[in-house]
PDB file of C-alpha atoms and ligand atoms in Angstrom:
ATOM      1  CA  MET A   1      24.739  54.017 -74.415  1.00  0.00           C
ATOM      2  CA  THR A   2      27.887  52.692 -73.549  1.00  0.00           C
ATOM      3  CA  PRO A   3      29.960  51.235 -76.164  1.00  0.00           C
ATOM      4  CA  VAL A   4      31.130  47.660 -75.646  1.00  0.00           C
ATOM      5  CA  HIS A   5      34.086  46.628 -76.756  1.00  0.00           C
ATOM      6  CA  LYS A   6      34.051  42.574 -78.671  1.00  0.00           C
ATOM      7  CA  SER A   7      36.857  41.552 -75.712  1.00  0.00           C
ATOM      8  CA  GLU A   8      35.163  42.664 -72.955  1.00  0.00           C
ATOM      9  CA  LEU A   9      31.971  40.444 -74.623  1.00  0.00           C
ATOM     10  CA  VAL A  10      34.192  37.854 -75.072  1.00  0.00           C
ATOM     11  CA  ALA A  11      35.700  38.108 -71.416  1.00  0.00           C
ATOM     12  CA  ALA A  12      32.270  38.217 -70.090  1.00  0.00           C
ATOM     13  CA  GLY A  13      31.025  34.845 -72.280  1.00  0.00           C
ATOM     14  CA  THR A  14      34.281  33.383 -70.851  1.00  0.00           C
ATOM     15  CA  ALA A  15      33.419  33.925 -67.130  1.00  0.00           C
ATOM     16  CA  VAL A  16      29.802  32.476 -67.697  1.00  0.00           C
ATOM     17  CA  VAL A  17      30.985  29.886 -69.376  1.00  0.00           C
ATOM     18  CA  ALA A  18      33.521  29.227 -66.320  1.00  0.00           C
ATOM     19  CA  ALA A  19      30.461  29.921 -64.103  1.00  0.00           C
ATOM     20  CA  VAL A  20      28.331  27.310 -65.432  1.00  0.00           C
ATOM     21  CA  VAL A  21      31.184  24.924 -65.386  1.00  0.00           C
ATOM     22  CA  ALA A  22      32.128  25.199 -61.828  1.00  0.00           C
ATOM     23  CA  ALA A  23      28.388  25.094 -61.160  1.00  0.00           C
ATOM     24  CA  GLY A  24      28.290  21.865 -63.041  1.00  0.00           C
ATOM     25  CA  ALA A  25      31.328  20.414 -61.004  1.00  0.00           C
ATOM     26  CA  LEU A  26      29.986  20.930 -57.983  1.00  0.00           C
ATOM     27  CA  VAL A  27      26.727  19.492 -58.813  1.00  0.00           C
ATOM     28  CA  ASP A  28      28.505  16.527 -60.506  1.00  0.00           C
ATOM     29  CA  GLY A  29      30.387  16.251 -57.200  1.00  0.00           C
ATOM     30  CA  ALA A  30      27.227  16.565 -55.018  1.00  0.00           C
ATOM     31  CA  LEU A  31      24.883  14.617 -56.802  1.00  0.00           C
ATOM     32  CA  ARG A  32      26.356  11.948 -59.495  1.00  0.00           C
ATOM     33  CA  PRO A  33      26.665   8.917 -57.474  1.00  0.00           C
ATOM     34  CA  GLN A  34      29.928   7.908 -58.950  1.00  0.00           C
ATOM     35  CA  SER A  35      31.557  11.619 -58.935  1.00  0.00           C
ATOM     36  CA  GLN A  36      35.284  11.394 -57.685  1.00  0.00           C
ATOM     37  CA  THR A  37      35.198  15.465 -57.424  1.00  0.00           C
ATOM     38  CA  PHE A  38      34.860  15.762 -53.440  1.00  0.00           C
ATOM     39  CA  GLY A  39      37.051  13.276 -52.038  1.00  0.00           C
ATOM     40  CA  ARG A  40      37.616   9.227 -52.581  1.00  0.00           C
ATOM     41  CA  THR A  41      34.584   7.400 -53.373  1.00  0.00           C
ATOM     42  CA  LEU A  42      34.252   3.847 -53.270  1.00  0.00           C
ATOM     43  CA  VAL A  43      31.940   2.444 -56.360  1.00  0.00           C
ATOM     44  CA  ALA A  44      32.952  -0.660 -57.783  1.00  0.00           C
ATOM     45  CA  GLY A  45      36.281  -2.705 -58.297  1.00  0.00           C
ATOM     46  CA  ARG A  46      37.752  -3.246 -61.963  1.00  0.00           C
ATOM     47  CA  ASP A  47      36.462  -7.028 -61.811  1.00  0.00           C
ATOM     48  CA  PRO A  48      32.984  -7.067 -64.174  1.00  0.00           C
ATOM     49  CA  ASP A  49      32.194 -10.596 -62.922  1.00  0.00           C
ATOM     50  CA  GLU A  50      32.064  -8.851 -59.454  1.00  0.00           C
ATOM     51  CA  ILE A  51      28.592  -7.690 -58.108  1.00  0.00           C
ATOM     52  CA  ALA A  52      27.749  -6.113 -54.839  1.00  0.00           C
ATOM     53  CA  LEU A  53      23.750  -6.189 -53.709  1.00  0.00           C
ATOM     54  CA  THR A  54      23.195  -3.447 -51.467  1.00  0.00           C
ATOM     55  CA  TYR A  55      20.261  -2.622 -49.590  1.00  0.00           C
ATOM     56  CA  ASP A  56      19.537   0.789 -47.636  1.00  0.00           C
ATOM     57  CA  ASP A  57      17.350   2.423 -44.975  1.00  0.00           C
ATOM     58  CA  GLY A  58      16.198  -0.354 -43.001  1.00  0.00           C
ATOM     59  CA  PRO A  59      16.272  -2.469 -40.876  1.00  0.00           C
ATOM     60  CA  ASN A  60      12.726  -3.095 -41.667  1.00  0.00           C
ATOM     61  CA  ASP A  61      10.086  -5.118 -39.587  1.00  0.00           C
ATOM     62  CA  ALA A  62       8.263  -5.968 -43.069  1.00  0.00           C
ATOM     63  CA  ALA A  63      11.106  -6.840 -44.925  1.00  0.00           C
ATOM     64  CA  THR A  64      14.625  -7.336 -43.640  1.00  0.00           C
ATOM     65  CA  MET A  65      14.210 -10.910 -42.492  1.00  0.00           C
ATOM     66  CA  GLN A  66      12.680 -12.138 -45.418  1.00  0.00           C
ATOM     67  CA  LEU A  67      15.503 -10.749 -47.083  1.00  0.00           C
ATOM     68  CA  LEU A  68      17.947 -12.963 -44.921  1.00  0.00           C
ATOM     69  CA  ASP A  69      15.871 -15.912 -46.143  1.00  0.00           C
ATOM     70  CA  VAL A  70      16.200 -15.124 -49.678  1.00  0.00           C
ATOM     71  CA  LEU A  71      20.120 -14.466 -49.457  1.00  0.00           C
ATOM     72  CA  ALA A  72      20.518 -17.359 -47.105  1.00  0.00           C
ATOM     73  CA  ARG A  73      18.562 -19.875 -49.304  1.00  0.00           C
ATOM     74  CA  HIS A  74      21.029 -18.355 -52.409  1.00  0.00           C
ATOM     75  CA  GLU A  75      24.625 -18.658 -49.800  1.00  0.00           C
ATOM     76  CA  ALA A  76      24.879 -14.719 -51.192  1.00  0.00           C
ATOM     77  CA  ARG A  77      26.529 -12.467 -48.949  1.00  0.00           C
ATOM     78  CA  ALA A  78      24.905  -8.855 -49.240  1.00  0.00           C
ATOM     79  CA  THR A  79      25.644  -4.948 -47.895  1.00  0.00           C
ATOM     80  CA  PHE A  80      22.936  -3.526 -45.681  1.00  0.00           C
ATOM     81  CA  PHE A  81      23.384   0.907 -45.247  1.00  0.00           C
ATOM     82  CA  MET A  82      21.129   1.165 -42.173  1.00  0.00           C
ATOM     83  CA  MET A  83      19.366   3.807 -40.428  1.00  0.00           C
ATOM     84  CA  GLY A  84      20.319   4.626 -36.731  1.00  0.00           C
ATOM     85  CA  ARG A  85      16.594   5.145 -35.436  1.00  0.00           C
ATOM     86  CA  PHE A  86      15.459   2.222 -37.033  1.00  0.00           C
ATOM     87  CA  VAL A  87      18.302   0.148 -35.592  1.00  0.00           C
ATOM     88  CA  ARG A  88      17.403   1.810 -32.069  1.00  0.00           C
ATOM     89  CA  GLN A  89      13.992   0.699 -32.830  1.00  0.00           C
ATOM     90  CA  ARG A  90      14.999  -3.062 -34.024  1.00  0.00           C
ATOM     91  CA  PRO A  91      18.353  -3.862 -32.827  1.00  0.00           C
ATOM     92  CA  GLU A  92      17.941  -7.477 -32.992  1.00  0.00           C
ATOM     93  CA  ILE A  93      17.230  -7.489 -36.707  1.00  0.00           C
ATOM     94  CA  ALA A  94      20.538  -5.507 -37.088  1.00  0.00           C
ATOM     95  CA  ARG A  95      22.161  -8.454 -34.772  1.00  0.00           C
ATOM     96  CA  ALA A  96      20.464 -11.370 -37.235  1.00  0.00           C
ATOM     97  CA  VAL A  97      21.700  -9.021 -41.230  1.00  0.00           C
ATOM     98  CA  LEU A  98      25.369  -9.236 -39.062  1.00  0.00           C
ATOM     99  CA  ALA A  99      25.528 -12.806 -38.007  1.00  0.00           C
ATOM    100  CA  ALA A 100      24.099 -14.125 -41.237  1.00  0.00           C
ATOM    101  CA  GLY A 101      27.514 -12.913 -42.575  1.00  0.00           C
ATOM    102  CA  HIS A 102      26.646  -9.078 -44.160  1.00  0.00           C
ATOM    103  CA  LEU A 103      28.117  -6.313 -44.201  1.00  0.00           C
ATOM    104  CA  VAL A 104      26.654  -3.281 -42.066  1.00  0.00           C
ATOM    105  CA  GLY A 105      27.004   0.037 -42.859  1.00  0.00           C
ATOM    106  CA  ASN A 106      25.882   3.514 -41.970  1.00  0.00           C
ATOM    107  CA  HIS A 107      23.166   5.662 -43.647  1.00  0.00           C
ATOM    108  CA  THR A 108      22.702   8.312 -41.057  1.00  0.00           C
ATOM    109  CA  MET A 109      20.281   8.922 -38.018  1.00  0.00           C
ATOM    110  CA  THR A 110      17.171  10.214 -39.738  1.00  0.00           C
ATOM    111  CA  HIS A 111      17.953  10.331 -43.870  1.00  0.00           C
ATOM    112  CA  PRO A 112      18.909  14.018 -44.739  1.00  0.00           C
ATOM    113  CA  TRP A 113      20.397  15.423 -47.560  1.00  0.00           C
ATOM    114  CA  LEU A 114      23.820  15.876 -46.224  1.00  0.00           C
ATOM    115  CA  ALA A 115      24.994  18.368 -48.558  1.00  0.00           C
ATOM    116  CA  TRP A 116      23.080  20.858 -47.837  1.00  0.00           C
ATOM    117  CA  GLN A 117      23.329  20.435 -43.620  1.00  0.00           C
ATOM    118  CA  PRO A 118      25.707  22.523 -41.498  1.00  0.00           C
ATOM    119  CA  GLU A 119      28.814  20.660 -40.635  1.00  0.00           C
ATOM    120  CA  HIS A 120      27.456  19.780 -36.967  1.00  0.00           C
ATOM    121  CA  VAL A 121      24.071  18.232 -38.314  1.00  0.00           C
ATOM    122  CA  ILE A 122      26.601  15.912 -40.517  1.00  0.00           C
ATOM    123  CA  ARG A 123      28.867  14.985 -37.787  1.00  0.00           C
ATOM    124  CA  GLU A 124      25.795  14.171 -35.391  1.00  0.00           C
ATOM    125  CA  GLU A 125      23.728  12.211 -38.239  1.00  0.00           C
ATOM    126  CA  LEU A 126      26.765  10.353 -38.524  1.00  0.00           C
ATOM    127  CA  ARG A 127      28.059   9.540 -34.976  1.00  0.00           C
ATOM    128  CA  GLY A 128      24.619   8.835 -34.184  1.00  0.00           C
ATOM    129  CA  CYS A 129      24.255   6.057 -36.597  1.00  0.00           C
ATOM    130  CA  ASN A 130      27.971   4.940 -35.920  1.00  0.00           C
ATOM    131  CA  GLU A 131      26.569   4.685 -32.184  1.00  0.00           C
ATOM    132  CA  ALA A 132      23.716   2.693 -32.452  1.00  0.00           C
ATOM    133  CA  LEU A 133      25.581   0.350 -34.822  1.00  0.00           C
ATOM    134  CA  GLU A 134      28.174  -0.247 -32.506  1.00  0.00           C
ATOM    135  CA  ASP A 135      25.822  -0.457 -29.728  1.00  0.00           C
ATOM    136  CA  SER A 136      23.965  -2.940 -31.479  1.00  0.00           C
ATOM    137  CA  LEU A 137      26.241  -4.829 -32.800  1.00  0.00           C
ATOM    138  CA  GLY A 138      29.382  -4.528 -30.613  1.00  0.00           C
ATOM    139  CA  ALA A 139      31.244  -4.135 -33.547  1.00  0.00           C
ATOM    140  CA  PRO A 140      33.358  -1.119 -35.344  1.00  0.00           C
ATOM    141  CA  VAL A 141      31.183   0.454 -38.599  1.00  0.00           C
ATOM    142  CA  ARG A 142      33.476   1.255 -42.049  1.00  0.00           C
ATOM    143  CA  TYR A 143      31.645   2.371 -44.862  1.00  0.00           C
ATOM    144  CA  PHE A 144      28.749   4.895 -44.885  1.00  0.00           C
ATOM    145  CA  ARG A 145      26.423   5.440 -48.198  1.00  0.00           C
ATOM    146  CA  PRO A 146      25.239   9.409 -48.052  1.00  0.00           C
ATOM    147  CA  PRO A 147      21.320   9.436 -48.111  1.00  0.00           C
ATOM    148  CA  HIS A 148      20.329  10.200 -51.843  1.00  0.00           C
ATOM    149  CA  GLY A 149      24.076   9.840 -52.533  1.00  0.00           C
ATOM    150  CA  ALA A 150      24.355  13.526 -51.453  1.00  0.00           C
ATOM    151  CA  ARG A 151      27.256  15.020 -50.268  1.00  0.00           C
ATOM    152  CA  ARG A 152      29.974  18.000 -50.223  1.00  0.00           C
ATOM    153  CA  PRO A 153      33.568  18.111 -49.372  1.00  0.00           C
ATOM    154  CA  ALA A 154      32.678  18.358 -45.740  1.00  0.00           C
ATOM    155  CA  VAL A 155      30.641  15.278 -45.688  1.00  0.00           C
ATOM    156  CA  LEU A 156      33.714  13.132 -46.808  1.00  0.00           C
ATOM    157  CA  ARG A 157      35.835  14.615 -44.456  1.00  0.00           C
ATOM    158  CA  ILE A 158      33.745  14.400 -41.408  1.00  0.00           C
ATOM    159  CA  ALA A 159      33.189  10.709 -42.669  1.00  0.00           C
ATOM    160  CA  ARG A 160      36.579  10.097 -43.084  1.00  0.00           C
ATOM    161  CA  GLU A 161      37.447  11.260 -39.574  1.00  0.00           C
ATOM    162  CA  LEU A 162      34.954   9.272 -38.036  1.00  0.00           C
ATOM    163  CA  GLY A 163      36.741   6.213 -39.814  1.00  0.00           C
ATOM    164  CA  LEU A 164      34.388   6.065 -42.465  1.00  0.00           C
ATOM    165  CA  THR A 165      34.991   4.943 -46.319  1.00  0.00           C
ATOM    166  CA  LEU A 166      32.196   6.650 -48.510  1.00  0.00           C
ATOM    167  CA  VAL A 167      30.246   4.542 -50.806  1.00  0.00           C
ATOM    168  CA  GLN A 168      28.261   5.162 -53.733  1.00  0.00           C
ATOM    169  CA  TRP A 169      26.542   2.902 -56.483  1.00  0.00           C
ATOM    170  CA  ASN A 170      26.696   2.079 -60.495  1.00  0.00           C
ATOM    171  CA  VAL A 171      23.178   0.095 -60.675  1.00  0.00           C
ATOM    172  CA  GLN A 172      19.872   1.054 -59.611  1.00  0.00           C
ATOM    173  CA  GLY A 173      17.017  -0.606 -58.967  1.00  0.00           C
ATOM    174  CA  ASN A 174      14.570   2.217 -58.677  1.00  0.00           C
ATOM    175  CA  ASP A 175      12.851   0.551 -56.086  1.00  0.00           C
ATOM    176  CA  TRP A 176      12.053   3.216 -53.853  1.00  0.00           C
ATOM    177  CA  ALA A 177       8.496   3.857 -55.445  1.00  0.00           C
ATOM    178  CA  PRO A 178       6.061   0.683 -56.311  1.00  0.00           C
ATOM    179  CA  ILE A 179       7.342  -0.488 -59.771  1.00  0.00           C
ATOM    180  CA  GLY A 180       6.972  -3.903 -59.082  1.00  0.00           C
ATOM    181  CA  THR A 181       9.048  -7.444 -59.246  1.00  0.00           C
ATOM    182  CA  GLN A 182       9.911  -7.395 -62.614  1.00  0.00           C
ATOM    183  CA  ARG A 183      10.488  -3.899 -63.437  1.00  0.00           C
ATOM    184  CA  ILE A 184      13.110  -3.304 -60.977  1.00  0.00           C
ATOM    185  CA  LEU A 185      14.632  -7.210 -62.123  1.00  0.00           C
ATOM    186  CA  GLY A 186      14.686  -5.587 -65.838  1.00  0.00           C
ATOM    187  CA  LYS A 187      16.030  -2.116 -63.751  1.00  0.00           C
ATOM    188  CA  VAL A 188      18.661  -3.945 -62.459  1.00  0.00           C
ATOM    189  CA  GLU A 189      19.635  -6.545 -65.302  1.00  0.00           C
ATOM    190  CA  ARG A 190      20.196  -3.149 -68.225  1.00  0.00           C
ATOM    191  CA  GLY A 191      22.320  -1.564 -65.298  1.00  0.00           C
ATOM    192  CA  MET A 192      24.821  -4.451 -64.639  1.00  0.00           C
ATOM    193  CA  ARG A 193      25.075  -5.031 -68.140  1.00  0.00           C
ATOM    194  CA  ARG A 194      26.139  -1.561 -68.697  1.00  0.00           C
ATOM    195  CA  VAL A 195      28.531  -1.490 -65.907  1.00  0.00           C
ATOM    196  CA  LYS A 196      29.911  -4.882 -67.447  1.00  0.00           C
ATOM    197  CA  GLU A 197      30.703  -3.222 -70.499  1.00  0.00           C
ATOM    198  CA  ARG A 198      32.922  -0.551 -68.957  1.00  0.00           C
ATOM    199  CA  GLY A 199      34.838  -3.317 -67.511  1.00  0.00           C
ATOM    200  CA  ARG A 200      33.427  -2.845 -63.669  1.00  0.00           C
ATOM    201  CA  GLY A 201      31.866  -4.707 -61.255  1.00  0.00           C
ATOM    202  CA  ALA A 202      28.095  -3.878 -60.124  1.00  0.00           C
ATOM    203  CA  ASN A 203      27.515  -2.085 -57.013  1.00  0.00           C
ATOM    204  CA  ILE A 204      23.750  -2.612 -57.078  1.00  0.00           C
ATOM    205  CA  LEU A 205      21.436  -0.032 -54.806  1.00  0.00           C
ATOM    206  CA  LEU A 206      18.221  -1.827 -53.627  1.00  0.00           C
ATOM    207  CA  HIS A 207      16.027  -0.841 -50.701  1.00  0.00           C
ATOM    208  CA  ASP A 208      14.864  -3.041 -47.817  1.00  0.00           C
ATOM    209  CA  GLY A 209      13.403  -0.400 -45.723  1.00  0.00           C
ATOM    210  CA  TYR A 210      12.032   2.918 -46.094  1.00  0.00           C
ATOM    211  CA  ASP A 211      13.059   6.286 -44.916  1.00  0.00           C
ATOM    212  CA  ARG A 212       9.942   7.719 -43.570  1.00  0.00           C
ATOM    213  CA  ALA A 213       8.542   4.875 -41.696  1.00  0.00           C
ATOM    214  CA  MET A 214       8.956   1.092 -40.311  1.00  0.00           C
ATOM    215  CA  GLY A 215       6.982  -1.853 -42.033  1.00  0.00           C
ATOM    216  CA  ALA A 216       7.503  -0.111 -45.487  1.00  0.00           C
ATOM    217  CA  ASP A 217       6.238  -3.203 -48.248  1.00  0.00           C
ATOM    218  CA  ARG A 218       9.567  -4.163 -50.200  1.00  0.00           C
ATOM    219  CA  THR A 219       7.768  -7.251 -51.388  1.00  0.00           C
ATOM    220  CA  GLY A 220       9.001  -6.532 -54.818  1.00  0.00           C
ATOM    221  CA  THR A 221      12.650  -5.721 -53.909  1.00  0.00           C
ATOM    222  CA  VAL A 222      12.530  -9.410 -51.846  1.00  0.00           C
ATOM    223  CA  GLU A 223      11.474 -10.786 -55.117  1.00  0.00           C
ATOM    224  CA  ALA A 224      13.655  -9.107 -57.604  1.00  0.00           C
ATOM    225  CA  THR A 225      16.800 -10.337 -55.543  1.00  0.00           C
ATOM    226  CA  ASP A 226      15.376 -13.885 -55.240  1.00  0.00           C
ATOM    227  CA  LEU A 227      14.929 -13.867 -58.906  1.00  0.00           C
ATOM    228  CA  LEU A 228      18.396 -12.157 -59.549  1.00  0.00           C
ATOM    229  CA  LEU A 229      20.082 -14.476 -57.908  1.00  0.00           C
ATOM    230  CA  GLY A 230      18.458 -17.598 -59.534  1.00  0.00           C
ATOM    231  CA  ARG A 231      19.709 -16.642 -62.556  1.00  0.00           C
ATOM    232  CA  LEU A 232      23.322 -15.562 -61.779  1.00  0.00           C
ATOM    233  CA  ALA A 233      23.026 -19.450 -60.242  1.00  0.00           C
ATOM    234  CA  GLY A 234      25.866 -21.082 -62.349  1.00  0.00           C
ATOM    235  CA  THR A 235      27.206 -17.907 -63.981  1.00  0.00           C
ATOM    236  CA  ALA A 236      30.718 -16.308 -63.562  1.00  0.00           C
ATOM    237  CA  HIS A 237      29.347 -14.091 -61.347  1.00  0.00           C
ATOM    238  CA  ARG A 238      30.278 -13.615 -57.558  1.00  0.00           C
ATOM    239  CA  LEU A 239      28.760 -12.125 -55.097  1.00  0.00           C
ATOM    240  CA  VAL A 240      30.711  -9.955 -52.420  1.00  0.00           C
ATOM    241  CA  THR A 241      30.301  -7.205 -50.617  1.00  0.00           C
ATOM    242  CA  VAL A 242      31.668  -3.812 -50.742  1.00  0.00           C
ATOM    243  CA  ALA A 243      34.400  -4.461 -48.807  1.00  0.00           C
ATOM    244  CA  ALA A 244      35.594  -6.247 -51.444  1.00  0.00           C
ATOM    245  CA  TRP A 245      36.425  -2.926 -53.417  1.00  0.00           C
ATOM    246  CA  GLY A 246      38.451  -0.820 -50.765  1.00  0.00           C
TER     247      GLY A 246
HETATM  248 ZN1   ZN B   1      18.770   5.939 -48.255  1.00  0.00          ZN
END
């Protein structure tokens, strides 16, 4: 057996630690929603009274119009990150969202995990959704949320080249699963308290659509939105779109 000097063991140990730290930074940069590791990422502003309701994976003919009714009743503006393939199927819903005064952003054509895609796929996914939105809305798109929040440096670079600001979130309702109105609301309110304690606005991730298919039941999300907006009425909170933050 070859004797191993202690300093070699220490060096090896340091290298392992460095590799683990580097891997940790990569995972953090790729997957933690608020990470800034791979470039500027919009999360929320520094006014803890500001709240952005954001809805992903639509337009959805089973939920988006009902949600627009709820938002209108509370005079609330929100942000919708839409999938290009659903915009192509229901352009009139995308137009109704914009006409109601909400912000519409890009959520790719087909909802892949962009962090693991080759660059040409990232570009096609972002450009395809931009084109679907711009054809339907007749207005340029400025904001983009990556599916699952997953990205790598190429995703930010390509988004920038297309004039898109990458947006994440800091509160989520876990409403992709059918957990029911009250649990969605509880999760959102806990998250809002947590970011408020840190002196940040709340960027709340909810879903009016479902990435696999048109027509998903999002009754829980629509009802939780109605209850949340009812509770916020008369408080110091202000509803904003993500455009308020950059
Ligand atoms: Zn999504």
